[in-house]
GROMACS .gro file of C-alpha atoms in nm:
model
  386
    1MET     CA    1  -1.366   1.399   1.217
    2ASN     CA    2  -1.052   1.292   1.406
    3GLY     CA    3  -0.715   1.183   1.280
    4LYS     CA    4  -0.365   1.111   1.409
    5LEU     CA    5  -0.022   1.057   1.258
    6VAL     CA    6   0.199   0.799   1.435
    7VAL     CA    7   0.566   0.859   1.345
    8THR     CA    8   0.812   0.569   1.378
    9GLU     CA    9   1.166   0.689   1.316
   10ALA     CA   10   1.515   0.615   1.446
   11GLY     CA   11   1.387   0.428   1.751
   12ARG     CA   12   1.132   0.692   1.851
   13GLU     CA   13   0.752   0.692   1.827
   14VAL     CA   14   0.556   1.020   1.817
   15VAL     CA   15   0.178   1.073   1.798
   16HIS     CA   16   0.057   1.395   1.632
   17GLU     CA   17  -0.311   1.499   1.645
   18LEU     CA   18  -0.446   1.639   1.313
   19LEU     CA   19  -0.626   1.940   1.458
   20ASP     CA   20  -0.549   2.200   1.189
   21ALA     CA   21  -0.689   2.229   0.836
   22VAL     CA   22  -0.336   2.175   0.698
   23THR     CA   23  -0.046   1.997   0.873
   24VAL     CA   24   0.301   2.040   0.716
   25VAL     CA   25   0.552   1.755   0.768
   26GLY     CA   26   0.927   1.789   0.704
   27LYS     CA   27   1.259   1.862   0.873
   28GLY     CA   28   1.242   2.242   0.842
   29PRO     CA   29   1.189   2.477   1.138
   30ASP     CA   30   0.842   2.579   1.018
   31ALA     CA   31   0.709   2.220   0.985
   32ASP     CA   32   0.417   2.130   1.213
   33LEU     CA   33   0.553   1.774   1.246
   34THR     CA   34   0.932   1.747   1.233
   35LEU     CA   35   1.117   1.451   1.077
   36ARG     CA   36   1.483   1.361   1.138
   37ASP     CA   37   1.548   1.156   0.822
   38ALA     CA   38   1.831   1.296   0.610
   39THR     CA   39   1.633   1.250   0.286
   40ALA     CA   40   1.336   1.455   0.410
   41SER     CA   41   1.284   1.804   0.263
   42ALA     CA   42   1.220   2.111   0.480
   43ARG     CA   43   0.855   2.102   0.372
   44HIS     CA   44   0.821   1.745   0.246
   45PHE     CA   45   0.445   1.687   0.237
   46GLU     CA   46   0.126   1.812   0.398
   47VAL     CA   47  -0.192   1.649   0.525
   48ARG     CA   48  -0.508   1.841   0.438
   49ARG     CA   49  -0.846   1.808   0.606
   50ILE     CA   50  -1.112   1.777   0.331
   51ASP     CA   51  -1.480   1.679   0.312
   52GLN     CA   52  -1.391   1.316   0.239
   53GLY     CA   53  -1.143   1.290   0.529
   54PHE     CA   54  -0.768   1.361   0.508
   55LYS     CA   55  -0.546   1.384   0.199
   56VAL     CA   56  -0.164   1.368   0.180
   57VAL     CA   57  -0.005   1.601  -0.080
   58ASP     CA   58   0.366   1.588  -0.175
   59LEU     CA   59   0.522   1.939  -0.172
   60GLU     CA   60   0.761   1.872  -0.463
   61SER     CA   61   1.008   1.705  -0.227
   62LYS     CA   62   1.346   1.589  -0.354
   63SER     CA   63   1.316   1.222  -0.256
   64GLY     CA   64   0.938   1.190  -0.307
   65THR     CA   65   0.659   1.063  -0.082
   66LYS     CA   66   0.540   0.700  -0.069
   67VAL     CA   67   0.202   0.573   0.055
   68ASN     CA   68   0.194   0.198   0.123
   69GLY     CA   69   0.523   0.154  -0.067
   70LYS     CA   70   0.426   0.346  -0.384
   71PHE     CA   71   0.529   0.698  -0.483
   72THR     CA   72   0.238   0.942  -0.501
   73ASN     CA   73   0.167   1.313  -0.542
   74GLN     CA   74  -0.177   1.306  -0.378
   75HIS     CA   75  -0.360   1.031  -0.190
   76LEU     CA   76  -0.686   1.015   0.010
   77LEU     CA   77  -0.582   0.855   0.339
   78ALA     CA   78  -0.755   0.549   0.482
   79HIS     CA   79  -0.716   0.415   0.835
   80GLY     CA   80  -0.382   0.231   0.863
   81ASP     CA   81  -0.217   0.383   0.551
   82VAL     CA   82   0.163   0.416   0.586
   83ILE     CA   83   0.342   0.726   0.453
   84SER     CA   84   0.716   0.672   0.394
   85VAL     CA   85   0.990   0.936   0.381
   86GLY     CA   86   1.326   0.763   0.365
   87GLY     CA   87   1.349   0.555   0.683
   88ALA     CA   88   1.065   0.741   0.856
   89LYS     CA   89   0.725   0.569   0.863
   90ILE     CA   90   0.412   0.775   0.939
   91THR     CA   91   0.096   0.571   1.003
   92PHE     CA   92  -0.242   0.742   0.962
   93MET     CA   93  -0.499   0.656   1.226
   94GLY     CA   94  -0.848   0.798   1.187
   95ALA     CA   95  -1.172   0.821   0.993
   96THR     CA   96  -1.177   0.868   0.615
   97ALA     CA   97  -1.494   1.080   0.607
   98PRO     CA   98  -1.678   1.313   0.847
   99ALA     CA   99  -1.976   1.187   1.041
  100ALA     CA  100  -2.319   1.256   0.892
  101PRO     CA  101  -2.490   1.571   1.032
  102ALA     CA  102  -2.754   1.514   1.297
  103ALA     CA  103  -3.110   1.512   1.169
  104LYS     CA  104  -3.308   1.827   1.238
  105GLN     CA  105  -3.584   1.795   1.498
  106PRO     CA  106  -3.935   1.922   1.414
  107PRO     CA  107  -4.035   2.241   1.599
  108LYS     CA  108  -4.228   2.196   1.921
  109THR     CA  109  -4.596   2.281   1.920
  110VAL     CA  110  -4.665   2.612   2.094
  111ILE     CA  111  -4.997   2.661   2.275
  112LYS     CA  112  -5.115   3.006   2.177
  113GLU     CA  113  -5.465   3.001   2.338
  114SER     CA  114  -5.592   2.874   2.675
  115PRO     CA  115  -5.879   2.622   2.674
  116LYS     CA  116  -6.233   2.750   2.759
  117ASN     CA  117  -6.478   2.618   3.019
  118ALA     CA  118  -6.856   2.562   2.968
  119GLU     CA  119  -6.931   2.933   3.021
  120GLY     CA  120  -6.662   3.038   2.771
  121ALA     CA  121  -6.421   3.170   3.036
  122PRO     CA  122  -6.042   3.091   3.004
  123GLU     CA  123  -5.936   2.778   3.192
  124PRO     CA  124  -5.580   2.745   3.343
  125ILE     CA  125  -5.376   2.496   3.136
  126TYR     CA  126  -5.176   2.363   3.429
  127ARG     CA  127  -5.466   2.172   3.595
  128GLU     CA  128  -5.790   1.991   3.508
  129PRO     CA  129  -6.117   2.193   3.500
  130GLY     CA  130  -6.310   2.206   3.821
  131PRO     CA  131  -6.197   2.163   4.184
  132LYS     CA  132  -6.036   1.835   4.286
  133ARG     CA  133  -5.933   1.745   4.638
  134VAL     CA  134  -5.660   1.496   4.716
  135ARG     CA  135  -5.758   1.258   4.991
  136GLN     CA  136  -5.513   1.179   5.271
  137LYS     CA  137  -5.504   0.812   5.170
  138ASP     CA  138  -5.409   0.900   4.813
  139ASN     CA  139  -5.146   1.141   4.944
  140PHE     CA  140  -4.984   0.860   5.147
  141ALA     CA  141  -4.978   0.629   4.844
  142ILE     CA  142  -4.800   0.897   4.638
  143TRP     CA  143  -4.534   0.947   4.907
  144ALA     CA  144  -4.482   0.571   4.946
  145GLY     CA  145  -4.445   0.525   4.570
  146GLY     CA  146  -4.195   0.807   4.555
  147ILE     CA  147  -3.983   0.658   4.832
  148VAL     CA  148  -3.979   0.317   4.656
  149ALA     CA  149  -3.881   0.479   4.323
  150VAL     CA  150  -3.598   0.671   4.489
  151GLY     CA  151  -3.478   0.351   4.657
  152ILE     CA  152  -3.475   0.160   4.327
  153LEU     CA  153  -3.294   0.445   4.156
  154PHE     CA  154  -3.037   0.454   4.438
  155ILE     CA  155  -2.976   0.078   4.406
  156LEU     CA  156  -2.932   0.106   4.029
  157VAL     CA  157  -2.691   0.396   4.065
  158MET     CA  158  -2.489   0.209   4.327
  159GLN     CA  159  -2.475  -0.102   4.108
  160SER     CA  160  -2.360   0.102   3.814
  161THR     CA  161  -2.102   0.285   4.024
  162ASN     CA  162  -1.972  -0.035   4.173
  163ASP     CA  163  -1.963  -0.223   3.838
  164GLU     CA  164  -1.594  -0.313   3.810
  165GLY     CA  165  -1.641  -0.372   3.437
  166LEU     CA  166  -1.714  -0.002   3.381
  167VAL     CA  167  -1.394   0.091   3.559
  168GLN     CA  168  -1.197  -0.162   3.357
  169TYR     CA  169  -1.353  -0.039   3.033
  170GLU     CA  170  -1.255   0.322   3.105
  171ASP     CA  171  -0.902   0.212   3.192
  172ALA     CA  172  -0.874   0.016   2.864
  173ARG     CA  173  -1.015   0.307   2.663
  174ARG     CA  174  -0.763   0.552   2.809
  175LYS     CA  175  -0.475   0.318   2.730
  176SER     CA  176  -0.595   0.259   2.373
  177ASP     CA  177  -0.618   0.633   2.307
  178THR     CA  178  -0.241   0.673   2.356
  179TYR     CA  179  -0.177   0.476   2.031
  180ASN     CA  180   0.127   0.327   2.204
  181THR     CA  181   0.167  -0.039   2.106
  182ALA     CA  182   0.240  -0.159   2.461
  183ASP     CA  183  -0.058   0.036   2.603
  184MET     CA  184  -0.288  -0.101   2.332
  185LYS     CA  185  -0.186  -0.460   2.412
  186ALA     CA  186  -0.239  -0.389   2.782
  187ALA     CA  187  -0.588  -0.256   2.697
  188LEU     CA  188  -0.671  -0.588   2.528
  189ASP     CA  189  -0.563  -0.778   2.839
  190ILE     CA  190  -0.792  -0.559   3.053
  191ILE     CA  191  -1.088  -0.614   2.819
  192GLU     CA  192  -1.047  -0.991   2.848
  193GLN     CA  193  -1.106  -0.956   3.224
  194ILE     CA  194  -1.444  -0.775   3.188
  195SER     CA  195  -1.737  -0.998   3.288
  196LYS     CA  196  -2.011  -1.075   3.036
  197ASN     CA  197  -2.261  -0.962   3.300
  198SER     CA  198  -2.111  -0.613   3.308
  199ASP     CA  199  -2.299  -0.322   3.151
  200ALA     CA  200  -1.972  -0.232   2.979
  201TYR     CA  201  -1.923  -0.570   2.809
  202ASP     CA  202  -2.069  -0.480   2.467
  203ARG     CA  203  -1.881  -0.150   2.454
  204ALA     CA  204  -1.563  -0.331   2.555
  205GLN     CA  205  -1.604  -0.573   2.264
  206ASP     CA  206  -1.639  -0.283   2.018
  207LEU     CA  207  -1.326  -0.126   2.167
  208LYS     CA  208  -1.144  -0.460   2.139
  209GLU     CA  209  -1.226  -0.483   1.767
  210ARG     CA  210  -1.098  -0.128   1.706
  211ILE     CA  211  -0.773  -0.195   1.895
  212GLN     CA  212  -0.713  -0.517   1.704
  213LYS     CA  213  -0.755  -0.333   1.372
  214ASP     CA  214  -0.516  -0.060   1.487
  215LEU     CA  215  -0.256  -0.314   1.596
  216ALA     CA  216  -0.289  -0.499   1.265
  217ALA     CA  217  -0.230  -0.172   1.080
  218ARG     CA  218   0.070  -0.104   1.307
  219ARG     CA  219   0.214  -0.451   1.233
  220ALA     CA  220   0.164  -0.397   0.860
  221ALA     CA  221   0.347  -0.065   0.887
  222ASP     CA  222   0.632  -0.229   1.081
  223ASP     CA  223   0.656  -0.510   0.825
  224LEU     CA  224   0.667  -0.258   0.542
  225ALA     CA  225   0.939  -0.060   0.720
  226LYS     CA  226   1.147  -0.377   0.767
  227GLU     CA  227   1.092  -0.473   0.403
  228GLU     CA  228   1.208  -0.129   0.285
  229ALA     CA  229   1.517  -0.149   0.507
  230VAL     CA  230   1.612  -0.493   0.370
  231PHE     CA  231   1.555  -0.378   0.012
  232ASP     CA  232   1.772  -0.069   0.067
  233ALA     CA  233   2.053  -0.294   0.197
  234LEU     CA  234   2.022  -0.528  -0.103
  235THR     CA  235   2.028  -0.232  -0.341
  236LYS     CA  236   2.346  -0.099  -0.181
  237LYS     CA  237   2.519  -0.437  -0.220
  238PHE     CA  238   2.401  -0.466  -0.580
  239HIS     CA  239   2.549  -0.129  -0.678
  240GLY     CA  240   2.882  -0.233  -0.525
  241LEU     CA  241   2.885  -0.574  -0.700
  242LYS     CA  242   3.216  -0.657  -0.873
  243ALA     CA  243   3.211  -1.037  -0.874
  244LYS     CA  244   2.982  -1.332  -0.796
  245ASP     CA  245   2.828  -1.287  -0.452
  246PRO     CA  246   2.663  -1.600  -0.299
  247VAL     CA  247   2.565  -1.405   0.016
  248LEU     CA  248   2.371  -1.147  -0.185
  249GLU     CA  249   2.215  -1.429  -0.387
  250ARG     CA  250   2.095  -1.602  -0.067
  251GLU     CA  251   1.959  -1.278   0.081
  252CYS     CA  252   1.767  -1.207  -0.242
  253THR     CA  253   1.620  -1.559  -0.231
  254GLU     CA  254   1.506  -1.506   0.130
  255PHE     CA  255   1.349  -1.168   0.042
  256LEU     CA  256   1.151  -1.319  -0.249
  257ALA     CA  257   1.027  -1.602  -0.024
  258LYS     CA  258   0.914  -1.368   0.258
  259ALA     CA  259   0.769  -1.090   0.040
  260PRO     CA  260   0.637  -1.248  -0.283
  261THR     CA  261   0.390  -0.960  -0.337
  262SER     CA  262   0.636  -0.678  -0.271
  263SER     CA  263   0.662  -0.393  -0.522
  264HIS     CA  264   1.039  -0.463  -0.527
  265VAL     CA  265   1.016  -0.823  -0.658
  266ALA     CA  266   1.135  -0.739  -1.013
  267ASP     CA  267   1.437  -0.546  -0.882
  268VAL     CA  268   1.534  -0.818  -0.634
  269LYS     CA  269   1.518  -1.085  -0.908
  270ARG     CA  270   1.760  -0.872  -1.107
  271TYR     CA  271   1.990  -0.841  -0.802
  272LYS     CA  272   1.982  -1.219  -0.753
  273ILE     CA  273   2.083  -1.295  -1.111
  274ALA     CA  274   2.354  -1.029  -1.095
  275ALA     CA  275   2.491  -1.198  -0.780
  276GLN     CA  276   2.495  -1.532  -0.965
  277LEU     CA  277   2.670  -1.389  -1.272
  278GLY     CA  278   2.896  -1.135  -1.108
  279PHE     CA  279   2.762  -0.852  -1.326
  280ASP     CA  280   2.441  -0.657  -1.387
  281PRO     CA  281   2.249  -0.833  -1.671
  282GLU     CA  282   2.068  -0.508  -1.757
  283LYS     CA  283   2.397  -0.330  -1.830
  284ARG     CA  284   2.533  -0.629  -2.026
  285TRP     CA  285   2.207  -0.644  -2.223
  286ALA     CA  286   2.255  -0.284  -2.337
  287ASP     CA  287   2.597  -0.377  -2.481
  288VAL     CA  288   2.473  -0.700  -2.643
  289ARG     CA  289   2.181  -0.522  -2.807
  290VAL     CA  290   2.413  -0.261  -2.964
  291GLU     CA  291   2.662  -0.525  -3.082
  292ALA     CA  292   2.396  -0.750  -3.238
  293ALA     CA  293   2.213  -0.464  -3.410
  294ALA     CA  294   2.540  -0.325  -3.551
  295ALA     CA  295   2.639  -0.668  -3.690
  296ALA     CA  296   2.298  -0.707  -3.855
  297GLN     CA  297   2.332  -0.366  -4.020
  298ARG     CA  298   2.666  -0.481  -4.166
  299THR     CA  299   2.479  -0.793  -4.293
  300GLU     CA  300   2.697  -1.002  -4.060
  301PHE     CA  301   2.390  -1.192  -3.949
  302GLY     CA  302   2.583  -1.494  -3.829
  303THR     CA  303   2.774  -1.281  -3.578
  304ALA     CA  304   2.455  -1.096  -3.476
  305PHE     CA  305   2.258  -1.413  -3.396
  306LYS     CA  306   2.552  -1.583  -3.223
  307THR     CA  307   2.601  -1.278  -2.996
  308LEU     CA  308   2.233  -1.279  -2.903
  309SER     CA  309   2.215  -1.656  -2.845
  310ALA     CA  310   2.528  -1.662  -2.628
  311PHE     CA  311   2.384  -1.396  -2.398
  312GLU     CA  312   2.042  -1.563  -2.386
  313GLU     CA  313   2.195  -1.894  -2.275
  314THR     CA  314   2.349  -1.728  -1.969
  315GLU     CA  315   2.178  -1.874  -1.660
  316GLY     CA  316   1.896  -1.658  -1.530
  317VAL     CA  317   1.907  -1.399  -1.810
  318LYS     CA  318   1.599  -1.537  -1.983
  319ASP     CA  319   1.393  -1.494  -1.664
  320ILE     CA  320   1.421  -1.116  -1.666
  321LEU     CA  321   1.513  -1.031  -2.026
  322GLY     CA  322   1.342  -1.307  -2.227
  323ASP     CA  323   1.077  -1.079  -2.380
  324ARG     CA  324   1.326  -0.815  -2.489
  325ILE     CA  325   1.566  -1.074  -2.636
  326ALA     CA  326   1.278  -1.231  -2.833
  327ALA     CA  327   1.173  -0.891  -2.967
  328LEU     CA  328   1.525  -0.815  -3.092
  329ARG     CA  329   1.551  -1.162  -3.251
  330ARG     CA  330   1.223  -1.104  -3.442
  331SER     CA  331   1.350  -0.769  -3.567
  332MET     CA  332   1.682  -0.920  -3.687
  333THR     CA  333   1.500  -1.214  -3.848
  334THR     CA  334   1.289  -0.973  -4.054
  335GLU     CA  335   1.607  -0.799  -4.175
  336LEU     CA  336   1.764  -1.141  -4.251
  337GLU     CA  337   1.461  -1.251  -4.459
  338LEU     CA  338   1.491  -0.939  -4.674
  339TRP     CA  339   1.865  -0.997  -4.718
  340VAL     CA  340   1.821  -1.369  -4.802
  341SER     CA  341   1.553  -1.281  -5.057
  342GLY     CA  342   1.796  -1.048  -5.234
  343GLN     CA  343   2.082  -1.301  -5.215
  344THR     CA  344   1.862  -1.580  -5.354
  345LYS     CA  345   1.772  -1.369  -5.657
  346LYS     CA  346   2.141  -1.293  -5.707
  347ALA     CA  347   2.228  -1.668  -5.688
  348GLN     CA  348   1.962  -1.755  -5.946
  349SER     CA  349   2.099  -1.486  -6.175
  350LEU     CA  350   2.448  -1.634  -6.145
  351ILE     CA  351   2.315  -1.982  -6.225
  352GLU     CA  352   2.150  -1.850  -6.541
  353LYS     CA  353   2.484  -1.702  -6.642
  354GLY     CA  354   2.656  -2.034  -6.576
  355ASP     CA  355   2.837  -1.923  -6.258
  356ARG     CA  356   2.734  -2.215  -6.039
  357ASP     CA  357   3.031  -2.169  -5.804
  358GLY     CA  358   2.925  -1.810  -5.729
  359ALA     CA  359   2.572  -1.928  -5.651
  360LYS     CA  360   2.708  -2.202  -5.422
  361LYS     CA  361   2.902  -1.944  -5.218
  362ILE     CA  362   2.582  -1.742  -5.167
  363TYR     CA  363   2.384  -2.045  -5.049
  364GLU     CA  364   2.670  -2.162  -4.825
  365ALA     CA  365   2.675  -1.819  -4.657
  366ILE     CA  366   2.301  -1.847  -4.586
  367VAL     CA  367   2.343  -2.198  -4.442
  368ALA     CA  368   2.628  -2.078  -4.220
  369ILE     CA  369   2.401  -1.820  -4.052
  370GLY     CA  370   2.194  -2.111  -3.921
  371VAL     CA  371   1.854  -1.939  -3.895
  372GLU     CA  372   1.555  -2.149  -4.002
  373PRO     CA  373   1.380  -2.193  -4.236
  374MET     CA  374   1.622  -1.997  -4.456
  375ALA     CA  375   1.913  -2.234  -4.381
  376THR     CA  376   1.716  -2.545  -4.486
  377THR     CA  377   1.601  -2.379  -4.809
  378ALA     CA  378   1.959  -2.278  -4.895
  379ARG     CA  379   2.084  -2.631  -4.816
  380SER     CA  380   1.829  -2.779  -5.060
  381ALA     CA  381   1.948  -2.538  -5.330
  382LEU     CA  382   2.306  -2.649  -5.273
  383ASN     CA  383   2.209  -3.015  -5.318
  384LEU     CA  384   2.054  -2.930  -5.655
  385LEU     CA  385   2.373  -2.761  -5.767
  386LYS     CA  386   2.595  -3.062  -5.692
   0.00000   0.00000   0.00000
């Protein structure tokens, strides 16, 4: 079971063979594979050889370990998986499980007793019973046949030796084994030159398929590294945002168009809206939620609902906070219904006592809040009192 780690970091590319049972990766002096990234821990993670293949295990690092863009503590590696530590990208190349053991061969039959002749005496097992003389004519035929067989074998060997396709295949294989992108592309060019009549053609096609898969995994790793770098730059700009930023808004739009399935989509949408507004909607939402809830507790429901509606109408806010705004509105509406129920009973009591003006003030307060259907009900009650 073979495996390699291809490190892409700060303009360098390093290939590390996974020969040991455990390979420690980090920036410390005792790491088997050393990283240069400032966020890497001395012993950041390790790759263990197990029955199923190779497994990456985070060693309680400070910045964490990502596999294919997601943080993980343990992960069974598959061919082409990308391990990320800050700006360093480590691509795993190799099998995910050991090869099946070779089938056992049945024991050979052992001759324990020599055959017997007609008289019961032992007969040698290396020749037929009885004397047999080889005639001179037969002897010549045997020699002639042997010479022909040797000649055919010699021709076949010479053809095989002189098959240029075999030489090209070996050259392509050696280049592909370096796991260097330029060498792997050169190997593909060599394979395209191998003749279909060559004995190496089928093997070359298998090698071509493997190289293409490796290059695809390498491209995916490069794309992920570029995506992470762009996201880090957007995050830095977002944290330094103090006013509307059309440049950040445009860059966020481009990121969402190029990487619609990225794990960072939700964050980038937030950055884009913040760039449009000039402030972080998440932070403003925290303040609005506290203000609205406090007003509702003081039974100042008109103020509470106006605060919530004004924030909700801000462009882009509904896209990322719509669910949370709706949940808070439902909660405040439930509190309002209980309050209106109590106020309605109080108004009816005042009417029975002849205080119609006091009842009108209660219904007018409910109408002023403007939340349906309570406002319509209160308006109808006012019409009856006129």
